[in-house]
Amino acid sequence: MLCLGIESTAHTFGASVVDGKGKVLSNEKAVFTTEEGEGGMIPGEVAKHHRQHKDEVIKKALERSGKAMKDIGLISFSNAPGLAPSLIVGMETAKELAKKNSIPVIGVNHCIAHLEIGNLVTESKDPVLLYASGVNTQVIAYEGGKYRIFGETLDIGVGNFLDSFARHCGLGFPGGPKLEKLAAESKMKKERKIIELPYVVKGTDVSFGGLLTNLKQKFDSKKYAMEDLAYSMQETVFAMLIEVSERAMAHTGKKELLLGGGVACNKRLQEMAKIMCKERDAEYFVPENQFLVDNAAMIAWLGILEHKAGIKSYADKLDIKPYERTDDVIVKWR
Ligand code: ATP
Ligand code: FE2
């Protein structure tokens, strides 16, 4: 069976065709971006972007897969969590296509999809997932019939934190890759300065609000080199993420760490995760970048898993769930 996946929780509108065994035949997307400066994501604007691009993205996904709409047996879309106006575009598109082609449609949770695609494309089986993206920062693992959140951010997501700091410094959006580059430059310098920053870990939770204010003040004071700020920021923030991941691994007794989310593209974060796993004799897994960032392949794959597990959904009862939490979902497919 072939599944057409549709992703539209935030800035990415994606479409992908995946087969019943998990072979990804195509994985296409259009991403809403803003100009340099203070502009952020305005939900209405993002939804408009998705409406403009949805048909071409779906067409491309079908073309690249070498399949036609008539070959598709299931449609899966991300109905949670996310920005309501964006989620609606994905849902309307999915329902319309399902109705027109008389095929079933299913709505799935975006955060869980990040974990399941990791299990599909790496060798991980029962990992602790460090899900580090724009809006979301969670440490998730399977326990007692659900994917439970063992730790999370108490305020903003780590990606939004990076983007907000970068925007303040005039680096543009998205900030994560730009700060990574600057941090690497600092590492090359002979007289690099490590700047002490607030390190905020509470049990298995993290918080970035205070650190963000502190960094902005340091930048405004003009006393520090930008690359040293970027370097020290990365060392601090990623150490916080790795510490809570390790604590969740110790708590659950799990021996695998999986990375997910756009921030996990960062090579320094990957390196720190790898070292931590080696030190505690655990296995470390990271999917390639196209499956770390928001993508529709993961939505198609979770749709297939749920469908195979006999989870039925009815188009007229399906709705978006902007605030659904990872542990609201009963996992019947494991
Ligand atoms: P979600 O809706 O799942 O919360 P998202 O919509 O923000 O996520 P993602 O594609 O998962 O989307 O992640 C985007 C974030 O990843 C941005 O904040 C961006 O700055 C960050 N990012 C991307 N590449 C890197 C990198 N190399 N280093 C650090 N951060 C990065
Ligand atoms: Fe995501």
PDB file of N, CA, C and O in Angstrom, residues 81-141:
ATOM      1  N   PRO A  81       0.700  18.644  16.935  1.00  0.00           N
ATOM      2  CA  PRO A  81       0.233  19.966  17.363  1.00  0.00           C
ATOM      3  C   PRO A  81       0.780  21.002  16.390  1.00  0.00           C
ATOM      4  O   PRO A  81       1.602  20.669  15.546  1.00  0.00           O
ATOM      5  N   GLY A  82       0.356  22.228  16.496  1.00  0.00           N
ATOM      6  CA  GLY A  82       0.889  23.255  15.595  1.00  0.00           C
ATOM      7  C   GLY A  82       0.016  24.491  15.528  1.00  0.00           C
ATOM      8  O   GLY A  82      -0.890  24.690  16.349  1.00  0.00           O
ATOM      9  N   LEU A  83       0.323  25.306  14.522  1.00  0.00           N
ATOM     10  CA  LEU A  83      -0.426  26.548  14.319  1.00  0.00           C
ATOM     11  C   LEU A  83      -1.745  26.217  13.625  1.00  0.00           C
ATOM     12  O   LEU A  83      -1.732  25.613  12.539  1.00  0.00           O
ATOM     13  N   ALA A  84      -2.860  26.612  14.227  1.00  0.00           N
ATOM     14  CA  ALA A  84      -4.170  26.247  13.680  1.00  0.00           C
ATOM     15  C   ALA A  84      -4.346  26.606  12.197  1.00  0.00           C
ATOM     16  O   ALA A  84      -4.756  25.754  11.404  1.00  0.00           O
ATOM     17  N   PRO A  85      -4.028  27.838  11.772  1.00  0.00           N
ATOM     18  CA  PRO A  85      -4.263  28.167  10.353  1.00  0.00           C
ATOM     19  C   PRO A  85      -3.471  27.260   9.394  1.00  0.00           C
ATOM     20  O   PRO A  85      -3.968  26.899   8.334  1.00  0.00           O
ATOM     21  N   SER A  86      -2.252  26.871   9.783  1.00  0.00           N
ATOM     22  CA  SER A  86      -1.442  25.971   8.953  1.00  0.00           C
ATOM     23  C   SER A  86      -2.019  24.562   8.959  1.00  0.00           C
ATOM     24  O   SER A  86      -2.120  23.915   7.915  1.00  0.00           O
ATOM     25  N   LEU A  87      -2.384  24.103  10.147  1.00  0.00           N
ATOM     26  CA  LEU A  87      -2.949  22.753  10.276  1.00  0.00           C
ATOM     27  C   LEU A  87      -4.201  22.601   9.412  1.00  0.00           C
ATOM     28  O   LEU A  87      -4.417  21.559   8.788  1.00  0.00           O
ATOM     29  N   ILE A  88      -5.004  23.649   9.364  1.00  0.00           N
ATOM     30  CA  ILE A  88      -6.251  23.599   8.591  1.00  0.00           C
ATOM     31  C   ILE A  88      -5.971  23.379   7.107  1.00  0.00           C
ATOM     32  O   ILE A  88      -6.667  22.604   6.452  1.00  0.00           O
ATOM     33  N   VAL A  89      -4.936  24.009   6.593  1.00  0.00           N
ATOM     34  CA  VAL A  89      -4.615  23.838   5.167  1.00  0.00           C
ATOM     35  C   VAL A  89      -4.313  22.366   4.870  1.00  0.00           C
ATOM     36  O   VAL A  89      -4.823  21.788   3.903  1.00  0.00           O
ATOM     37  N   GLY A  90      -3.505  21.752   5.726  1.00  0.00           N
ATOM     38  CA  GLY A  90      -3.155  20.343   5.534  1.00  0.00           C
ATOM     39  C   GLY A  90      -4.378  19.450   5.625  1.00  0.00           C
ATOM     40  O   GLY A  90      -4.563  18.539   4.808  1.00  0.00           O
ATOM     41  N   MET A  91      -5.211  19.737   6.626  1.00  0.00           N
ATOM     42  CA  MET A  91      -6.399  18.890   6.820  1.00  0.00           C
ATOM     43  C   MET A  91      -7.368  19.013   5.646  1.00  0.00           C
ATOM     44  O   MET A  91      -7.852  18.005   5.118  1.00  0.00           O
ATOM     45  N   GLU A  92      -7.632  20.229   5.225  1.00  0.00           N
ATOM     46  CA  GLU A  92      -8.574  20.429   4.102  1.00  0.00           C
ATOM     47  C   GLU A  92      -8.068  19.738   2.837  1.00  0.00           C
ATOM     48  O   GLU A  92      -8.823  19.083   2.131  1.00  0.00           O
ATOM     49  N   THR A  93      -6.776  19.891   2.595  1.00  0.00           N
ATOM     50  CA  THR A  93      -6.180  19.282   1.408  1.00  0.00           C
ATOM     51  C   THR A  93      -6.297  17.759   1.475  1.00  0.00           C
ATOM     52  O   THR A  93      -6.677  17.104   0.496  1.00  0.00           O
ATOM     53  N   ALA A  94      -5.988  17.201   2.624  1.00  0.00           N
ATOM     54  CA  ALA A  94      -6.023  15.739   2.797  1.00  0.00           C
ATOM     55  C   ALA A  94      -7.449  15.206   2.626  1.00  0.00           C
ATOM     56  O   ALA A  94      -7.679  14.226   1.917  1.00  0.00           O
ATOM     57  N   LYS A  95      -8.401  15.884   3.264  1.00  0.00           N
ATOM     58  CA  LYS A  95      -9.794  15.413   3.193  1.00  0.00           C
ATOM     59  C   LYS A  95     -10.335  15.487   1.768  1.00  0.00           C
ATOM     60  O   LYS A  95     -11.026  14.589   1.303  1.00  0.00           O
ATOM     61  N   GLU A  96      -9.999  16.576   1.100  1.00  0.00           N
ATOM     62  CA  GLU A  96     -10.461  16.785  -0.262  1.00  0.00           C
ATOM     63  C   GLU A  96      -9.938  15.682  -1.195  1.00  0.00           C
ATOM     64  O   GLU A  96     -10.698  15.086  -1.961  1.00  0.00           O
ATOM     65  N   LEU A  97      -8.648  15.402  -1.080  1.00  0.00           N
ATOM     66  CA  LEU A  97      -8.032  14.367  -1.919  1.00  0.00           C
ATOM     67  C   LEU A  97      -8.608  12.985  -1.602  1.00  0.00           C
ATOM     68  O   LEU A  97      -8.840  12.178  -2.503  1.00  0.00           O
ATOM     69  N   ALA A  98      -8.836  12.738  -0.315  1.00  0.00           N
ATOM     70  CA  ALA A  98      -9.370  11.433   0.102  1.00  0.00           C
ATOM     71  C   ALA A  98     -10.775  11.239  -0.452  1.00  0.00           C
ATOM     72  O   ALA A  98     -11.123  10.168  -0.960  1.00  0.00           O
ATOM     73  N   LYS A  99     -11.561  12.294  -0.390  1.00  0.00           N
ATOM     74  CA  LYS A  99     -12.949  12.215  -0.854  1.00  0.00           C
ATOM     75  C   LYS A  99     -12.988  12.002  -2.370  1.00  0.00           C
ATOM     76  O   LYS A  99     -13.674  11.118  -2.875  1.00  0.00           O
ATOM     77  N   LYS A 100     -12.203  12.813  -3.046  1.00  0.00           N
ATOM     78  CA  LYS A 100     -12.173  12.763  -4.505  1.00  0.00           C
ATOM     79  C   LYS A 100     -11.736  11.389  -5.018  1.00  0.00           C
ATOM     80  O   LYS A 100     -12.209  10.921  -6.051  1.00  0.00           O
ATOM     81  N   ASN A 101     -10.838  10.757  -4.286  1.00  0.00           N
ATOM     82  CA  ASN A 101     -10.280   9.479  -4.744  1.00  0.00           C
ATOM     83  C   ASN A 101     -10.817   8.271  -3.969  1.00  0.00           C
ATOM     84  O   ASN A 101     -10.328   7.160  -4.147  1.00  0.00           O
ATOM     85  N   SER A 102     -11.781   8.538  -3.100  1.00  0.00           N
ATOM     86  CA  SER A 102     -12.406   7.478  -2.288  1.00  0.00           C
ATOM     87  C   SER A 102     -11.384   6.599  -1.565  1.00  0.00           C
ATOM     88  O   SER A 102     -11.398   5.370  -1.682  1.00  0.00           O
ATOM     89  N   ILE A 103     -10.474   7.235  -0.835  1.00  0.00           N
ATOM     90  CA  ILE A 103      -9.504   6.479  -0.040  1.00  0.00           C
ATOM     91  C   ILE A 103      -9.527   6.970   1.406  1.00  0.00           C
ATOM     92  O   ILE A 103      -9.941   8.104   1.671  1.00  0.00           O
ATOM     93  N   PRO A 104      -9.099   6.125   2.342  1.00  0.00           N
ATOM     94  CA  PRO A 104      -9.129   6.549   3.746  1.00  0.00           C
ATOM     95  C   PRO A 104      -8.120   7.662   4.041  1.00  0.00           C
ATOM     96  O   PRO A 104      -7.091   7.781   3.365  1.00  0.00           O
ATOM     97  N   VAL A 105      -8.436   8.430   5.069  1.00  0.00           N
ATOM     98  CA  VAL A 105      -7.553   9.524   5.495  1.00  0.00           C
ATOM     99  C   VAL A 105      -7.371   9.417   7.006  1.00  0.00           C
ATOM    100  O   VAL A 105      -8.295   9.045   7.728  1.00  0.00           O
ATOM    101  N   ILE A 106      -6.161   9.720   7.449  1.00  0.00           N
ATOM    102  CA  ILE A 106      -5.857   9.574   8.880  1.00  0.00           C
ATOM    103  C   ILE A 106      -5.087  10.812   9.345  1.00  0.00           C
ATOM    104  O   ILE A 106      -4.323  11.394   8.576  1.00  0.00           O
ATOM    105  N   GLY A 107      -5.310  11.230  10.587  1.00  0.00           N
ATOM    106  CA  GLY A 107      -4.599  12.389  11.137  1.00  0.00           C
ATOM    107  C   GLY A 107      -3.617  11.904  12.196  1.00  0.00           C
ATOM    108  O   GLY A 107      -3.976  11.101  13.047  1.00  0.00           O
ATOM    109  N   VAL A 108      -2.367  12.358  12.142  1.00  0.00           N
ATOM    110  CA  VAL A 108      -1.359  11.847  13.079  1.00  0.00           C
ATOM    111  C   VAL A 108      -0.619  12.972  13.808  1.00  0.00           C
ATOM    112  O   VAL A 108      -0.638  14.120  13.380  1.00  0.00           O
ATOM    113  N   ASN A 109       0.024  12.607  14.906  1.00  0.00           N
ATOM    114  CA  ASN A 109       0.752  13.558  15.743  1.00  0.00           C
ATOM    115  C   ASN A 109       2.182  13.771  15.216  1.00  0.00           C
ATOM    116  O   ASN A 109       2.953  12.826  15.066  1.00  0.00           O
ATOM    117  N   HIS A 110       2.494  15.012  14.974  1.00  0.00           N
ATOM    118  CA  HIS A 110       3.772  15.421  14.376  1.00  0.00           C
ATOM    119  C   HIS A 110       4.994  15.016  15.225  1.00  0.00           C
ATOM    120  O   HIS A 110       6.005  14.551  14.690  1.00  0.00           O
ATOM    121  N   CYS A 111       4.911  15.179  16.540  1.00  0.00           N
ATOM    122  CA  CYS A 111       6.067  14.892  17.406  1.00  0.00           C
ATOM    123  C   CYS A 111       6.369  13.397  17.402  1.00  0.00           C
ATOM    124  O   CYS A 111       7.539  12.988  17.349  1.00  0.00           O
ATOM    125  N   ILE A 112       5.326  12.586  17.443  1.00  0.00           N
ATOM    126  CA  ILE A 112       5.508  11.132  17.414  1.00  0.00           C
ATOM    127  C   ILE A 112       6.061  10.709  16.054  1.00  0.00           C
ATOM    128  O   ILE A 112       6.883   9.785  15.965  1.00  0.00           O
ATOM    129  N   ALA A 113       5.649  11.404  15.018  1.00  0.00           N
ATOM    130  CA  ALA A 113       6.153  11.100  13.670  1.00  0.00           C
ATOM    131  C   ALA A 113       7.674  11.287  13.606  1.00  0.00           C
ATOM    132  O   ALA A 113       8.377  10.511  12.968  1.00  0.00           O
ATOM    133  N   HIS A 114       8.205  12.313  14.304  1.00  0.00           N
ATOM    134  CA  HIS A 114       9.653  12.522  14.349  1.00  0.00           C
ATOM    135  C   HIS A 114      10.346  11.287  14.918  1.00  0.00           C
ATOM    136  O   HIS A 114      11.421  10.901  14.468  1.00  0.00           O
ATOM    137  N   LEU A 115       9.735  10.688  15.937  1.00  0.00           N
ATOM    138  CA  LEU A 115      10.347   9.514  16.559  1.00  0.00           C
ATOM    139  C   LEU A 115      10.249   8.294  15.645  1.00  0.00           C
ATOM    140  O   LEU A 115      11.218   7.561  15.458  1.00  0.00           O
ATOM    141  N   GLU A 116       9.072   8.083  15.060  1.00  0.00           N
ATOM    142  CA  GLU A 116       8.885   6.878  14.235  1.00  0.00           C
ATOM    143  C   GLU A 116       9.726   6.910  12.963  1.00  0.00           C
ATOM    144  O   GLU A 116      10.194   5.873  12.517  1.00  0.00           O
ATOM    145  N   ILE A 117       9.925   8.074  12.368  1.00  0.00           N
ATOM    146  CA  ILE A 117      10.761   8.110  11.158  1.00  0.00           C
ATOM    147  C   ILE A 117      12.216   7.788  11.541  1.00  0.00           C
ATOM    148  O   ILE A 117      12.939   7.137  10.782  1.00  0.00           O
ATOM    149  N   GLY A 118      12.618   8.204  12.735  1.00  0.00           N
ATOM    150  CA  GLY A 118      13.964   7.872  13.217  1.00  0.00           C
ATOM    151  C   GLY A 118      14.135   6.369  13.339  1.00  0.00           C
ATOM    152  O   GLY A 118      15.136   5.802  12.907  1.00  0.00           O
ATOM    153  N   ASN A 119      13.130   5.706  13.914  1.00  0.00           N
ATOM    154  CA  ASN A 119      13.186   4.246  14.034  1.00  0.00           C
ATOM    155  C   ASN A 119      13.214   3.583  12.661  1.00  0.00           C
ATOM    156  O   ASN A 119      13.823   2.538  12.484  1.00  0.00           O
ATOM    157  N   LEU A 120      12.546   4.207  11.691  1.00  0.00           N
ATOM    158  CA  LEU A 120      12.510   3.625  10.346  1.00  0.00           C
ATOM    159  C   LEU A 120      13.864   3.753   9.632  1.00  0.00           C
ATOM    160  O   LEU A 120      14.353   2.784   9.071  1.00  0.00           O
ATOM    161  N   VAL A 121      14.442   4.938   9.676  1.00  0.00           N
ATOM    162  CA  VAL A 121      15.639   5.167   8.848  1.00  0.00           C
ATOM    163  C   VAL A 121      16.966   4.894   9.574  1.00  0.00           C
ATOM    164  O   VAL A 121      18.014   4.925   8.959  1.00  0.00           O
ATOM    165  N   THR A 122      16.916   4.676  10.884  1.00  0.00           N
ATOM    166  CA  THR A 122      18.132   4.243  11.583  1.00  0.00           C
ATOM    167  C   THR A 122      17.832   2.858  12.174  1.00  0.00           C
ATOM    168  O   THR A 122      16.774   2.307  11.957  1.00  0.00           O
ATOM    169  N   GLU A 123      18.777   2.355  12.959  1.00  0.00           N
ATOM    170  CA  GLU A 123      18.583   1.019  13.550  1.00  0.00           C
ATOM    171  C   GLU A 123      17.937   1.111  14.934  1.00  0.00           C
ATOM    172  O   GLU A 123      17.840   0.109  15.631  1.00  0.00           O
ATOM    173  N   SER A 124      17.520   2.311  15.347  1.00  0.00           N
ATOM    174  CA  SER A 124      16.983   2.433  16.701  1.00  0.00           C
ATOM    175  C   SER A 124      15.661   1.685  16.827  1.00  0.00           C
ATOM    176  O   SER A 124      14.888   1.608  15.879  1.00  0.00           O
ATOM    177  N   LYS A 125      15.417   1.132  18.009  1.00  0.00           N
ATOM    178  CA  LYS A 125      14.191   0.356  18.226  1.00  0.00           C
ATOM    179  C   LYS A 125      13.368   0.884  19.386  1.00  0.00           C
ATOM    180  O   LYS A 125      12.156   0.978  19.315  1.00  0.00           O
ATOM    181  N   ASP A 126      14.049   1.205  20.467  1.00  0.00           N
ATOM    182  CA  ASP A 126      13.332   1.694  21.640  1.00  0.00           C
ATOM    183  C   ASP A 126      14.139   2.828  22.263  1.00  0.00           C
ATOM    184  O   ASP A 126      14.668   2.705  23.355  1.00  0.00           O
ATOM    185  N   PRO A 127      14.222   3.943  21.541  1.00  0.00           N
ATOM    186  CA  PRO A 127      15.138   5.007  21.981  1.00  0.00           C
ATOM    187  C   PRO A 127      14.512   6.028  22.929  1.00  0.00           C
ATOM    188  O   PRO A 127      13.293   6.103  23.079  1.00  0.00           O
ATOM    189  N   VAL A 128      15.387   6.801  23.520  1.00  0.00           N
ATOM    190  CA  VAL A 128      14.989   8.088  24.084  1.00  0.00           C
ATOM    191  C   VAL A 128      15.213   9.064  22.937  1.00  0.00           C
ATOM    192  O   VAL A 128      16.294   9.091  22.348  1.00  0.00           O
ATOM    193  N   LEU A 129      14.181   9.817  22.594  1.00  0.00           N
ATOM    194  CA  LEU A 129      14.297  10.793  21.503  1.00  0.00           C
ATOM    195  C   LEU A 129      14.562  12.179  22.076  1.00  0.00           C
ATOM    196  O   LEU A 129      13.783  12.662  22.901  1.00  0.00           O
ATOM    197  N   LEU A 130      15.652  12.804  21.646  1.00  0.00           N
ATOM    198  CA  LEU A 130      15.835  14.228  21.932  1.00  0.00           C
ATOM    199  C   LEU A 130      15.269  14.966  20.726  1.00  0.00           C
ATOM    200  O   LEU A 130      15.873  14.963  19.646  1.00  0.00           O
ATOM    201  N   TYR A 131      14.089  15.531  20.905  1.00  0.00           N
ATOM    202  CA  TYR A 131      13.395  16.230  19.823  1.00  0.00           C
ATOM    203  C   TYR A 131      13.637  17.722  20.010  1.00  0.00           C
ATOM    204  O   TYR A 131      13.048  18.354  20.881  1.00  0.00           O
ATOM    205  N   ALA A 132      14.543  18.259  19.206  1.00  0.00           N
ATOM    206  CA  ALA A 132      14.974  19.651  19.362  1.00  0.00           C
ATOM    207  C   ALA A 132      14.670  20.404  18.074  1.00  0.00           C
ATOM    208  O   ALA A 132      15.418  20.313  17.107  1.00  0.00           O
ATOM    209  N   SER A 133      13.547  21.096  18.068  1.00  0.00           N
ATOM    210  CA  SER A 133      13.183  21.829  16.851  1.00  0.00           C
ATOM    211  C   SER A 133      12.872  23.273  17.193  1.00  0.00           C
ATOM    212  O   SER A 133      13.264  23.770  18.239  1.00  0.00           O
ATOM    213  N   GLY A 134      12.162  23.955  16.303  1.00  0.00           N
ATOM    214  CA  GLY A 134      11.853  25.359  16.519  1.00  0.00           C
ATOM    215  C   GLY A 134      10.960  25.554  17.726  1.00  0.00           C
ATOM    216  O   GLY A 134      11.339  26.159  18.727  1.00  0.00           O
ATOM    217  N   VAL A 135       9.772  25.005  17.621  1.00  0.00           N
ATOM    218  CA  VAL A 135       8.766  25.205  18.662  1.00  0.00           C
ATOM    219  C   VAL A 135       8.932  24.191  19.790  1.00  0.00           C
ATOM    220  O   VAL A 135       8.645  24.476  20.944  1.00  0.00           O
ATOM    221  N   ASN A 136       9.354  22.989  19.433  1.00  0.00           N
ATOM    222  CA  ASN A 136       9.366  21.899  20.417  1.00  0.00           C
ATOM    223  C   ASN A 136      10.762  21.548  20.915  1.00  0.00           C
ATOM    224  O   ASN A 136      11.713  21.499  20.135  1.00  0.00           O
ATOM    225  N   THR A 137      10.844  21.320  22.203  1.00  0.00           N
ATOM    226  CA  THR A 137      12.056  20.754  22.785  1.00  0.00           C
ATOM    227  C   THR A 137      11.584  19.767  23.838  1.00  0.00           C
ATOM    228  O   THR A 137      11.073  20.154  24.892  1.00  0.00           O
ATOM    229  N   GLN A 138      11.688  18.485  23.505  1.00  0.00           N
ATOM    230  CA  GLN A 138      11.164  17.449  24.392  1.00  0.00           C
ATOM    231  C   GLN A 138      12.108  16.254  24.405  1.00  0.00           C
ATOM    232  O   GLN A 138      12.772  15.966  23.417  1.00  0.00           O
ATOM    233  N   VAL A 139      12.104  15.559  25.532  1.00  0.00           N
ATOM    234  CA  VAL A 139      12.796  14.274  25.623  1.00  0.00           C
ATOM    235  C   VAL A 139      11.696  13.227  25.777  1.00  0.00           C
ATOM    236  O   VAL A 139      10.952  13.238  26.762  1.00  0.00           O
ATOM    237  N   ILE A 140      11.565  12.371  24.765  1.00  0.00           N
ATOM    238  CA  ILE A 140      10.415  11.465  24.681  1.00  0.00           C
ATOM    239  C   ILE A 140      10.874  10.012  24.658  1.00  0.00           C
ATOM    240  O   ILE A 140      11.874   9.684  24.024  1.00  0.00           O
ATOM    241  N   ALA A 141      10.113   9.145  25.322  1.00  0.00           N
ATOM    242  CA  ALA A 141      10.407   7.703  25.233  1.00  0.00           C
ATOM    243  C   ALA A 141       9.128   6.913  25.464  1.00  0.00           C
ATOM    244  O   ALA A 141       8.175   7.413  26.073  1.00  0.00           O
TER     245      ALA A 141
END
